[in-house]
Coordinates of C-alpha atoms in Angstrom, one line a residue:
M1 CA -0.2 0.2 0.0
V2 CA 3.1 2.4 0.5
L3 CA 4.7 1.7 -2.4
L4 CA 1.1 2.0 -4.3
N5 CA 0.6 5.4 -2.6
K6 CA 4.5 6.4 -3.6
K7 CA 3.8 5.3 -7.2
N8 CA 0.5 7.8 -7.7
R9 CA 2.3 10.7 -6.0
E10 CA 5.4 10.1 -8.6
R11 CA 2.5 10.1 -11.6
K12 CA 1.0 13.0 -10.3
M13 CA 4.6 15.0 -9.8
R14 CA 5.5 13.7 -13.5
L15 CA 1.8 15.0 -14.6
Y16 CA 1.9 18.6 -13.0
W17 CA 5.8 18.7 -14.2
L18 CA 4.7 17.9 -18.1
I19 CA 1.7 20.3 -17.7
G20 CA 4.0 23.1 -16.5
L21 CA 6.2 22.4 -19.5
W22 CA 3.5 22.8 -22.1
P23 CA 3.5 24.9 -24.0
S24 CA 6.0 27.0 -22.2
T25 CA 9.1 25.2 -23.3
C26 CA 7.9 26.9 -26.9
V27 CA 7.8 30.5 -27.9
S28 CA 4.8 30.0 -29.5
N29 CA 1.4 30.3 -27.5
R30 CA 0.0 27.6 -29.8
A31 CA 0.1 24.0 -29.8
T32 CA 1.6 23.4 -33.0
S33 CA 5.6 22.5 -33.1
Y34 CA 6.3 18.8 -32.7
K35 CA 7.8 19.0 -29.3
Q36 CA 4.4 20.6 -28.0
M37 CA 2.5 17.3 -29.3
E38 CA 5.4 15.1 -28.0
K39 CA 4.4 16.6 -24.7
L40 CA 0.7 17.0 -25.2
S41 CA 0.9 12.9 -26.2
D42 CA 2.8 12.0 -22.8
I43 CA 0.0 14.2 -20.8
E44 CA -2.7 11.9 -22.9
N45 CA -0.6 8.8 -21.8
F46 CA -0.4 9.9 -17.8
L47 CA -4.0 11.1 -17.7
I48 CA -5.2 7.6 -19.3
Q49 CA -3.3 6.2 -16.7
R50 CA -4.4 8.0 -13.7
I51 CA -7.7 7.5 -15.2
E52 CA -7.5 3.7 -15.2
A53 CA -6.2 3.7 -12.1
E54 CA -9.2 5.5 -10.6
L55 CA -11.4 3.1 -12.3
Q56 CA -9.7 0.3 -10.8
K57 CA -10.1 1.4 -7.3
E58 CA -13.7 1.9 -8.0
E59 CA -14.1 -1.3 -9.6
T60 CA -12.3 -2.7 -6.6
K61 CA -14.4 -1.2 -4.1
L62 CA -17.8 -2.0 -6.1
S63 CA -16.6 -5.7 -6.5
L64 CA -16.3 -6.0 -2.6
A65 CA -19.9 -4.3 -2.4
K66 CA -21.4 -6.5 -4.6
N67 CA -20.0 -9.7 -3.1
H68 CA -21.1 -8.7 0.1
L69 CA -24.6 -7.6 -1.6
G70 CA -24.8 -10.9 -3.3
H71 CA -24.6 -12.6 0.1
L72 CA -27.2 -10.4 1.7
K73 CA -29.7 -11.2 -1.5
E74 CA -28.9 -15.0 -1.2
E75 CA -30.0 -14.4 2.7
R76 CA -33.4 -12.4 1.1
V77 CA -34.4 -15.5 -1.0
V78 CA -34.0 -17.7 2.0
K79 CA -36.3 -15.5 3.5
N80 CA -38.7 -15.5 1.0
K81 CA -38.8 -18.9 0.7
T82 CA -39.4 -19.3 4.4
G83 CA -41.9 -16.8 4.5
S84 CA -42.9 -15.9 8.0
N85 CA -41.3 -18.3 10.1
Y86 CA -38.2 -17.0 8.9
L87 CA -37.4 -14.6 11.8
A88 CA -38.8 -17.0 13.9
H89 CA -35.8 -19.0 14.1
P90 CA -33.3 -17.8 16.8
V91 CA -30.2 -18.2 14.5
N92 CA -31.8 -16.3 11.7
Q93 CA -32.6 -13.6 14.1
Y94 CA -29.1 -13.6 15.4
K95 CA -27.5 -13.4 11.7
L96 CA -29.6 -10.5 10.8
I97 CA -27.9 -8.8 13.5
R98 CA -24.6 -9.8 12.6
R99 CA -25.2 -8.6 8.9
F100 CA -25.6 -5.0 10.3
T101 CA -22.7 -5.0 12.7
D102 CA -20.5 -7.0 9.8
D103 CA -21.6 -6.9 6.3
W104 CA -23.4 -4.0 6.1
K105 CA -20.4 -2.0 7.5
E106 CA -18.2 -3.7 5.1
I107 CA -20.5 -2.0 2.2
S108 CA -20.4 1.0 3.8
N109 CA -16.5 0.8 3.6
S110 CA -16.6 -0.3 -0.2
L111 CA -18.7 2.5 -1.0
N112 CA -16.4 5.1 0.9
G113 CA -15.1 7.6 -1.8
A114 CA -17.6 6.3 -4.7
S115 CA -19.4 9.2 -6.7
N116 CA -22.3 10.1 -5.1
S117 CA -22.6 7.5 -2.4
Q118 CA -22.4 9.8 0.5
Q119 CA -26.1 9.7 1.5
L120 CA -26.3 5.9 0.7
I121 CA -23.0 5.4 3.1
N122 CA -24.8 7.8 5.8
D123 CA -27.7 5.8 5.9
I124 CA -26.1 2.3 6.1
T125 CA -23.7 4.0 8.8
S126 CA -26.3 5.5 10.7
I127 CA -28.2 2.1 11.2
S128 CA -25.2 0.4 11.8
D129 CA -23.9 2.3 14.4
K130 CA -27.4 1.9 16.0
V131 CA -27.3 -1.9 16.0
I132 CA -23.9 -1.7 17.4
D133 CA -24.2 0.9 19.9
T134 CA -27.6 -1.0 21.6
S135 CA -25.1 -4.0 22.1
S136 CA -27.6 -6.0 20.0
D137 CA -24.8 -8.2 18.9
E138 CA -24.0 -9.2 22.8
I139 CA -27.5 -9.5 23.5
A140 CA -28.2 -11.9 21.0
Q141 CA -25.2 -14.0 22.0
D142 CA -26.3 -13.8 25.7
G143 CA -30.0 -15.1 24.6
I144 CA -28.3 -18.1 22.3
L145 CA -26.2 -19.1 25.6
R146 CA -29.5 -18.7 27.6
L147 CA -31.3 -21.1 25.3
Q148 CA -28.7 -23.3 25.1
T149 CA -28.5 -24.1 29.0
T150 CA -32.5 -23.8 29.4
Y151 CA -33.2 -26.5 26.7
F152 CA -30.2 -28.2 26.4
I153 CA -29.3 -27.4 22.8
G154 CA -26.2 -28.5 21.4
S155 CA -24.2 -26.0 19.9
D156 CA -23.8 -28.1 16.7
E157 CA -27.7 -27.8 16.6
F158 CA -27.6 -23.9 16.6
Q159 CA -24.6 -23.8 13.8
S160 CA -26.6 -26.3 11.6
G161 CA -30.0 -24.8 12.1
Q162 CA -31.8 -28.1 12.9
I163 CA -32.4 -27.8 16.4
G164 CA -33.7 -31.2 17.8
Y165 CA -36.2 -29.5 20.3
L166 CA -38.0 -27.7 18.0
D167 CA -38.3 -31.0 16.0
S168 CA -39.7 -32.8 19.1
I169 CA -42.6 -30.2 19.5
G170 CA -43.4 -30.8 15.8
S171 CA -42.1 -26.9 14.8
P172 CA -41.5 -26.5 11.0
I173 CA -38.9 -23.8 11.6
S174 CA -36.1 -26.0 12.1
R175 CA -36.4 -26.8 8.4
T176 CA -35.2 -23.1 7.1
S177 CA -31.7 -25.0 8.6
P178 CA -29.7 -21.4 8.5
K179 CA -26.1 -21.8 9.3
L180 CA -23.6 -20.1 11.7
S181 CA -20.0 -19.8 10.5
A182 CA -16.9 -20.3 12.3
R183 CA -16.7 -16.8 13.8
D184 CA -20.2 -16.5 15.0
C185 CA -19.3 -19.6 17.0
Y186 CA -16.1 -18.4 18.3
D187 CA -17.7 -14.9 19.0
I188 CA -20.6 -16.7 20.8
G189 CA -18.2 -19.3 22.9
R190 CA -15.9 -16.3 23.5
R191 CA -19.1 -14.3 24.6
G192 CA -19.9 -17.2 27.3
Y193 CA -16.6 -17.3 28.4
L194 CA -16.2 -13.4 29.3
N195 CA -19.7 -13.8 30.9
S196 CA -18.2 -16.8 33.2
A197 CA -20.7 -19.2 31.1
P198 CA -20.4 -23.0 32.2
T199 CA -16.9 -24.2 31.0
R200 CA -18.4 -27.1 29.3
I201 CA -20.8 -24.4 27.1
V202 CA -17.4 -22.4 25.9
R203 CA -15.7 -25.8 25.1
D204 CA -18.6 -26.6 22.9
W205 CA -18.7 -24.1 21.1
M206 CA -15.1 -23.9 20.4
E207 CA -15.1 -27.3 19.3
T208 CA -18.0 -26.6 16.9
A209 CA -15.8 -23.7 15.8
L210 CA -13.0 -25.5 15.5
R211 CA -14.7 -27.9 12.8
L212 CA -15.3 -25.3 10.6
V213 CA -12.9 -23.0 10.4
D214 CA -10.0 -23.0 7.7
P215 CA -6.7 -23.1 9.3
I216 CA -4.8 -22.1 6.6
N217 CA -7.0 -19.1 4.9
D218 CA -8.0 -18.0 8.5
E219 CA -5.2 -18.8 10.8
E220 CA -5.9 -15.8 13.2
L221 CA -9.1 -17.2 13.9
Y222 CA -7.6 -20.9 14.3
I223 CA -4.8 -19.8 16.8
V224 CA -7.5 -18.1 19.2
I225 CA -10.1 -21.2 19.0
L226 CA -7.1 -23.4 19.9
D227 CA -6.5 -21.1 22.7
H228 CA -9.6 -21.0 24.1
L229 CA -9.9 -24.9 23.8
A230 CA -6.8 -25.4 25.8
F231 CA -8.2 -23.3 28.7
T232 CA -11.4 -24.9 28.7
W233 CA -10.1 -28.4 29.1
S234 CA -7.8 -27.3 31.7
K235 CA -10.8 -26.2 33.7
M236 CA -12.7 -29.0 33.0
G237 CA -9.4 -31.1 34.4
N238 CA -8.2 -33.0 31.1
T239 CA -4.9 -31.6 31.4
N240 CA -3.6 -34.3 28.5
A241 CA -6.2 -32.2 25.9
A242 CA -5.0 -29.1 27.4
L243 CA -1.4 -29.9 26.8
K244 CA -2.2 -31.5 23.2
Y245 CA -3.7 -28.0 22.0
Y246 CA -0.6 -26.0 23.5
L247 CA 1.9 -28.2 21.4
K248 CA 0.0 -27.5 18.7
L249 CA -0.3 -23.7 19.2
S250 CA 3.6 -23.7 19.9
E251 CA 4.1 -25.2 16.7
L252 CA 2.2 -22.4 15.1
R253 CA 3.6 -19.6 17.2
P254 CA 7.2 -20.9 18.2
D255 CA 7.9 -17.7 19.6
D256 CA 5.0 -17.3 21.9
T257 CA 6.5 -17.4 25.3
R258 CA 3.1 -18.1 26.8
F259 CA 2.5 -21.3 25.3
K260 CA 5.8 -22.4 26.4
S261 CA 5.4 -21.9 29.5
N262 CA 1.5 -23.6 29.6
I263 CA 3.3 -26.4 28.2
N264 CA 6.0 -26.6 31.2
H265 CA 3.2 -26.0 33.6
Y266 CA 1.0 -29.0 32.4
R267 CA 3.6 -31.5 31.8
T268 CA 4.8 -31.0 35.1
Q269 CA 1.4 -31.6 36.5
L270 CA 1.4 -34.8 34.4
R271 CA 4.6 -35.9 36.1
A272 CA 3.7 -34.8 39.5
K273 CA 0.2 -36.9 38.9
W274 CA 1.8 -39.8 37.7
R275 CA 4.3 -40.0 40.8
V276 CA 1.5 -39.9 42.9
T277 CA -1.2 -42.0 41.3
G278 CA 0.4 -44.1 38.5
D279 CA -2.3 -43.1 36.0
D280 CA -1.8 -41.7 32.6
G281 CA -3.3 -38.0 33.2
K282 CA -6.9 -38.3 32.1
D283 CA -7.6 -36.7 35.1
G284 CA -11.2 -35.1 35.3
I285 CA -14.7 -35.4 33.9
E286 CA -15.9 -34.6 30.3
F287 CA -19.2 -33.3 30.9
D288 CA -22.1 -34.2 28.1
P289 CA -23.3 -30.6 27.5
M290 CA -26.7 -31.8 27.0
S291 CA -27.2 -34.0 29.7
T292 CA -30.1 -33.6 31.7
S293 CA -28.6 -34.4 34.9
A294 CA -28.5 -32.0 37.7
N295 CA -25.0 -33.5 38.8
D296 CA -23.5 -33.1 35.4
N297 CA -24.8 -29.8 34.7
P298 CA -24.7 -28.1 38.2
S299 CA -26.5 -24.6 38.3
V300 CA -25.6 -21.5 40.1
R301 CA -28.3 -21.9 42.6
D302 CA -30.9 -24.4 43.1
E303 CA -34.0 -22.1 42.0
T304 CA -32.1 -21.9 38.5
K305 CA -32.4 -25.7 38.0
A306 CA -35.5 -25.8 39.1
Y307 CA -36.7 -22.9 37.1
E308 CA -35.2 -24.3 33.8
T309 CA -36.4 -27.7 34.6
I310 CA -39.6 -26.3 34.4
C311 CA -39.3 -24.4 31.4
R312 CA -37.5 -27.2 29.6
L313 CA -40.0 -30.1 30.5
P314 CA -43.9 -30.8 30.3
N315 CA -45.9 -30.3 33.2
S316 CA -46.5 -33.2 35.7
Y317 CA -48.9 -33.6 38.5
N318 CA -49.5 -35.6 41.5
P319 CA -53.1 -37.5 41.2
S320 CA -54.0 -35.7 44.4
D321 CA -53.4 -32.2 42.8
A322 CA -54.9 -32.9 39.5
E323 CA -58.1 -34.1 40.4
K324 CA -58.4 -30.6 42.2
L325 CA -57.8 -28.8 39.0
K326 CA -60.8 -28.0 36.7
C327 CA -62.1 -25.8 33.4
F328 CA -64.8 -23.9 34.2
Y329 CA -67.5 -21.0 32.7
W330 CA -66.7 -18.0 35.0
H331 CA -69.3 -14.9 35.3
N332 CA -68.4 -13.8 38.6
D333 CA -72.3 -12.7 39.1
E334 CA -71.8 -10.0 36.7
P335 CA -75.1 -9.7 34.3
F336 CA -72.5 -9.0 31.2
L337 CA -70.9 -11.8 32.0
R338 CA -73.9 -14.2 32.7
I339 CA -74.6 -13.5 29.0
G340 CA -71.1 -14.3 27.9
P341 CA -69.0 -15.8 30.5
I342 CA -65.8 -16.3 30.1
K343 CA -63.7 -19.9 29.9
A344 CA -61.6 -20.5 32.5
E345 CA -58.9 -23.2 33.5
M346 CA -57.6 -23.6 37.2
L347 CA -53.7 -24.3 36.3
W348 CA -53.0 -24.8 39.9
H349 CA -55.0 -25.2 43.2
E350 CA -53.4 -23.3 46.5
P351 CA -52.2 -20.5 45.3
E352 CA -55.0 -20.8 42.7
F353 CA -53.4 -19.6 39.4
I354 CA -56.5 -19.3 36.6
R355 CA -56.4 -18.8 32.9
F356 CA -59.2 -17.0 30.8
Y357 CA -59.3 -17.7 27.7
D358 CA -60.5 -15.5 24.5
I359 CA -60.6 -12.2 26.9
I360 CA -58.9 -9.9 24.0
S361 CA -59.8 -9.6 20.3
P362 CA -57.5 -9.7 17.7
K363 CA -58.3 -6.1 17.0
E364 CA -57.4 -4.6 20.4
V365 CA -54.2 -7.0 20.5
E366 CA -53.4 -5.0 17.2
I367 CA -54.3 -1.7 18.9
I368 CA -51.9 -2.4 21.8
D369 CA -49.3 -3.8 19.3
R370 CA -49.3 -0.7 17.1
L371 CA -49.2 2.1 20.1
S372 CA -46.4 0.3 22.4
K373 CA -43.8 -0.5 19.5
P374 CA -42.9 2.9 18.7
I375 CA -42.2 3.9 22.2
S376 CA -40.7 0.5 23.7
H377 CA -37.4 0.8 25.6
Y378 CA -35.8 -1.5 27.5
S379 CA -37.0 -3.1 30.5
T380 CA -36.1 -2.0 33.9
V381 CA -36.5 -3.8 37.4
Q382 CA -36.8 -2.5 40.8
D383 CA -33.3 -2.9 42.5
P384 CA -34.7 -4.5 45.9
T385 CA -31.7 -2.7 47.7
T386 CA -31.8 0.6 46.4
G387 CA -35.1 1.1 45.1
E388 CA -34.0 2.3 41.9
L389 CA -35.4 1.3 38.3
V390 CA -32.1 -0.4 36.5
N391 CA -31.5 -2.6 33.7
A392 CA -31.1 -6.2 34.6
H393 CA -29.5 -9.4 32.7
Y394 CA -32.2 -11.5 34.4
R395 CA -35.1 -9.8 32.6
I396 CA -34.6 -9.4 29.0
S397 CA -37.3 -7.5 26.8
E398 CA -38.8 -4.3 26.0
A399 CA -41.6 -2.8 27.7
A400 CA -44.0 0.4 27.1
W401 CA -46.7 1.7 29.0
L402 CA -50.1 2.8 27.4
T403 CA -51.9 5.6 29.4
A404 CA -55.0 5.3 27.5
K405 CA -56.1 8.7 28.5
S406 CA -57.1 10.6 25.6
A407 CA -60.7 10.6 23.7
S408 CA -58.8 8.5 20.5
A409 CA -60.7 5.5 19.2
D410 CA -57.3 3.5 20.2
D411 CA -57.7 4.4 23.8
Q412 CA -61.3 4.1 24.0
A413 CA -60.5 0.7 23.2
I414 CA -58.1 -0.1 25.7
R415 CA -60.1 1.4 28.2
R416 CA -62.8 -1.1 27.7
F417 CA -60.2 -4.0 27.9
R418 CA -59.6 -2.6 31.2
R419 CA -63.2 -2.6 32.1
R420 CA -63.3 -6.4 31.0
I421 CA -60.7 -7.4 33.2
S422 CA -62.3 -5.5 36.2
L423 CA -65.8 -7.1 35.8
I424 CA -63.8 -10.6 35.5
T425 CA -61.8 -10.2 38.8
G426 CA -64.0 -8.4 40.6
L427 CA -61.2 -5.7 41.0
T428 CA -61.6 -1.7 40.7
M429 CA -59.3 0.1 38.6
E430 CA -59.0 2.9 40.9
R431 CA -55.4 2.2 41.6
A432 CA -54.6 -0.2 38.7
E433 CA -51.2 0.4 37.2
D434 CA -51.3 1.7 33.1
V435 CA -51.4 -1.5 30.7
Q436 CA -47.6 -2.5 30.3
Y437 CA -46.5 -4.0 27.1
S438 CA -43.5 -6.1 27.0
N439 CA -41.9 -7.9 23.7
Y440 CA -39.5 -10.4 23.9
G441 CA -36.4 -11.5 21.3
I442 CA -33.7 -13.6 21.2
G443 CA -33.8 -16.1 24.3
G444 CA -36.0 -13.0 25.9
Q445 CA -36.7 -14.1 29.4
Y446 CA -37.4 -12.9 33.2
E447 CA -35.4 -15.0 36.0
P448 CA -37.7 -15.8 38.9
H449 CA -38.8 -12.9 40.6
F450 CA -42.2 -11.4 42.3
D451 CA -44.4 -8.8 41.0
H452 CA -44.9 -7.0 44.5
A453 CA -42.3 -6.1 47.0
T454 CA -41.5 -8.2 49.7
E455 CA -40.8 -7.2 53.3
N456 CA -37.3 -7.1 53.0
D457 CA -37.3 -5.0 49.5
V458 CA -36.3 -1.3 50.1
G459 CA -38.2 0.1 47.0
Q460 CA -41.8 -1.0 48.5
F461 CA -44.9 0.9 47.0
D462 CA -46.2 4.0 48.8
E463 CA -49.1 3.9 51.2
I464 CA -51.2 5.8 48.8
D465 CA -51.7 3.0 46.3
G466 CA -50.1 0.0 48.7
N467 CA -48.4 -3.2 47.5
R468 CA -49.4 -4.8 44.4
I469 CA -52.2 -6.9 45.5
A470 CA -52.7 -9.1 42.2
T471 CA -51.4 -9.8 38.4
W472 CA -53.1 -10.1 35.3
L473 CA -50.7 -11.1 32.2
T474 CA -52.5 -11.3 29.2
Y475 CA -50.7 -13.0 26.1
L476 CA -50.8 -11.1 23.1
T477 CA -49.2 -13.6 20.7
Q478 CA -48.0 -17.2 21.3
P479 CA -44.5 -18.0 20.2
I480 CA -43.7 -21.2 18.6
A481 CA -41.4 -22.7 21.3
G482 CA -40.7 -21.5 24.7
G483 CA -41.9 -18.2 26.6
D484 CA -43.8 -19.9 29.3
T485 CA -44.4 -18.5 32.6
A486 CA -42.8 -20.8 35.3
F487 CA -44.4 -20.6 38.6
I488 CA -41.5 -22.0 40.8
V489 CA -43.2 -23.2 43.9
P490 CA -45.9 -25.7 42.5
G491 CA -43.2 -26.5 40.0
I492 CA -45.5 -25.7 36.6
K493 CA -45.9 -23.5 33.7
A494 CA -48.4 -21.7 31.9
E495 CA -48.0 -22.0 28.1
P496 CA -48.4 -18.7 26.5
I497 CA -51.3 -19.4 24.7
A498 CA -52.8 -16.3 22.4
R499 CA -55.5 -13.9 23.8
S500 CA -55.4 -15.9 27.0
A501 CA -54.6 -14.4 30.4
V502 CA -53.7 -15.8 33.7
F503 CA -54.7 -14.1 37.0
W504 CA -53.4 -14.6 40.1
Y505 CA -53.3 -12.8 43.6
N506 CA -49.8 -11.6 45.2
L507 CA -50.7 -10.9 48.5
L508 CA -52.3 -13.1 51.3
R509 CA -55.7 -12.1 53.1
D510 CA -53.9 -10.1 55.9
G511 CA -51.6 -8.4 53.0
R512 CA -48.4 -10.1 53.7
S513 CA -46.2 -11.6 50.5
D514 CA -47.4 -14.6 49.0
N515 CA -43.8 -16.5 48.7
R516 CA -45.9 -19.0 46.8
T517 CA -46.5 -16.7 43.8
R518 CA -42.3 -16.6 42.6
H519 CA -42.2 -17.2 39.2
A520 CA -40.3 -16.3 35.8
A521 CA -40.8 -16.0 32.0
C522 CA -39.0 -18.8 30.2
P523 CA -36.7 -17.6 27.4
V524 CA -38.8 -17.4 24.3
L525 CA -36.8 -20.4 22.1
A526 CA -38.7 -19.5 18.5
G527 CA -41.2 -16.9 17.4
E528 CA -42.2 -14.1 18.7
K529 CA -43.7 -13.1 22.4
S530 CA -45.9 -10.2 23.5
V531 CA -47.8 -9.4 26.6
S532 CA -49.4 -7.2 28.4
N533 CA -49.7 -6.6 32.1
I534 CA -52.2 -5.1 34.4
W535 CA -51.1 -4.7 38.3
F536 CA -53.8 -4.1 40.7
H537 CA -52.7 -2.1 44.2
E538 CA -54.3 -2.8 47.2
R539 CA -55.9 0.6 48.2
G540 CA -59.2 0.9 46.4
E541 CA -59.8 -2.8 47.0
E542 CA -60.7 -3.1 50.6
F543 CA -64.5 -3.6 49.9
T544 CA -63.9 -6.0 47.0
R545 CA -61.4 -8.3 48.7
K546 CA -62.0 -8.0 52.3
C547 CA -59.3 -9.2 55.1
L548 CA -60.4 -12.5 56.5
P549 CA -61.3 -12.5 60.6
E550 CA -59.1 -15.5 60.7
Q551 CA -55.7 -15.5 58.5
T552 CA -55.5 -18.1 55.7
D553 CA -53.5 -19.0 52.8
K554 CA -56.5 -19.6 50.6
S555 CA -55.5 -16.8 48.0
T556 CA -58.0 -15.6 45.1
L557 CA -61.3 -15.7 43.5
K558 CA -64.5 -15.6 45.1
M559 CA -66.1 -18.6 43.4
F560 CA -63.3 -20.7 45.8
P561 CA -63.9 -19.8 49.2

């Protein structure tokens, strides 16, 4: 590149010199002499060379842009063939984000300096920078890692697009078979390494990346993959495997002192172990990355293990519990509901988690979705130690609040929806919160939490409104897989059935926290999940849900005293 720039400068200087000489080298101001013609011919020759060089640069830039554009167009062909299920696949969502952090950036760089391209470059850069600045790439990588640990999906399944869990539930989307590259797999594994993901998960991604990488044409990537594999095997106790990779690395980079030091370290370990035990150094356990055994895959805490197990497995009931669950029509002694009672299902008996079916119309879903998306932002939680609203890794979604205060037709529809909920629950909307909308992307989830403030929380609700006495959770859309609501204590989950809602009380009849209501939103594996929440508060409900003279753990609807 330095040599090329030097040649260009020499050409320019030669051209300027020739132009300076012509026609000043002759007395005549006219281009008539033979000598002047020679000079003019030289100038023409240099101009042709300059134009050819400039055109070559333009062609090189456009060729690079065309190569990237061809790849992008291939993806669009796949999308058109797949239809609406294209973005339902988590790998396609991830690849879309990567295209804006990588491919579109490369196209923008290729077009830089090209004529009449500045506005297009600005448009591409604006979008790409927004994707990068919002850490969308890292959030998507975290989502895939979360799906892997929750649903026991191997990195090879994500890489090939053939996710066995989706096949097991009869989902059609795994047939689209999107593919991850060696770089994609390495970056996901690297993200897990930086965030202290289980070592077996990091190793799983690095082994898949190693299988895909071209060690000759992409040697740098090959080396960092081997380096991570050596480290993960050493962390898992297999010294021989770690030594094998470091020996290979030392062959590739003989001057790297760290690789040599690690080789000496592991050889010393193996010699010491052989002297003491007489074994061959194959010490340690090779965890099965997809094993369902809690011993093979220890969770960070017991609650995490319970939460992931509930998300992964179908509901299972003891006979004594199953006989208490029932389906029924609900009218709540309301004349309007007696004319059109609501289909209901008891999901659990104590505390009572009740599902109501067909409680929102498709038009109302469309209104909530349309009003919410332009104002959605990254969801926050209340820090129990400070009471402040903060972003948290355990709640991954976007949210919006709909006040519905205007006289518009849309706001009137939302108010009708709220009145319907009031009739069904028997609770007033006097102190109820506005409708909250939430939308979940790749691996979107909300780890185990309470909707209300417990006795130990700093950020308890004020005395004017009181605590959150009850939760109404409406499923606006139904994902293809994942996204269930897991109730930790009874060990069951509510499937996110579109246009249905689940209702429960958060507080006991004496106002204390009902700790059995701890719940979580399972990661969305495929498709889109949108929900809306309405939280009722204590004030205003003194006559709708009275405190009982004798305290009881009985929790919800008056049909079940």
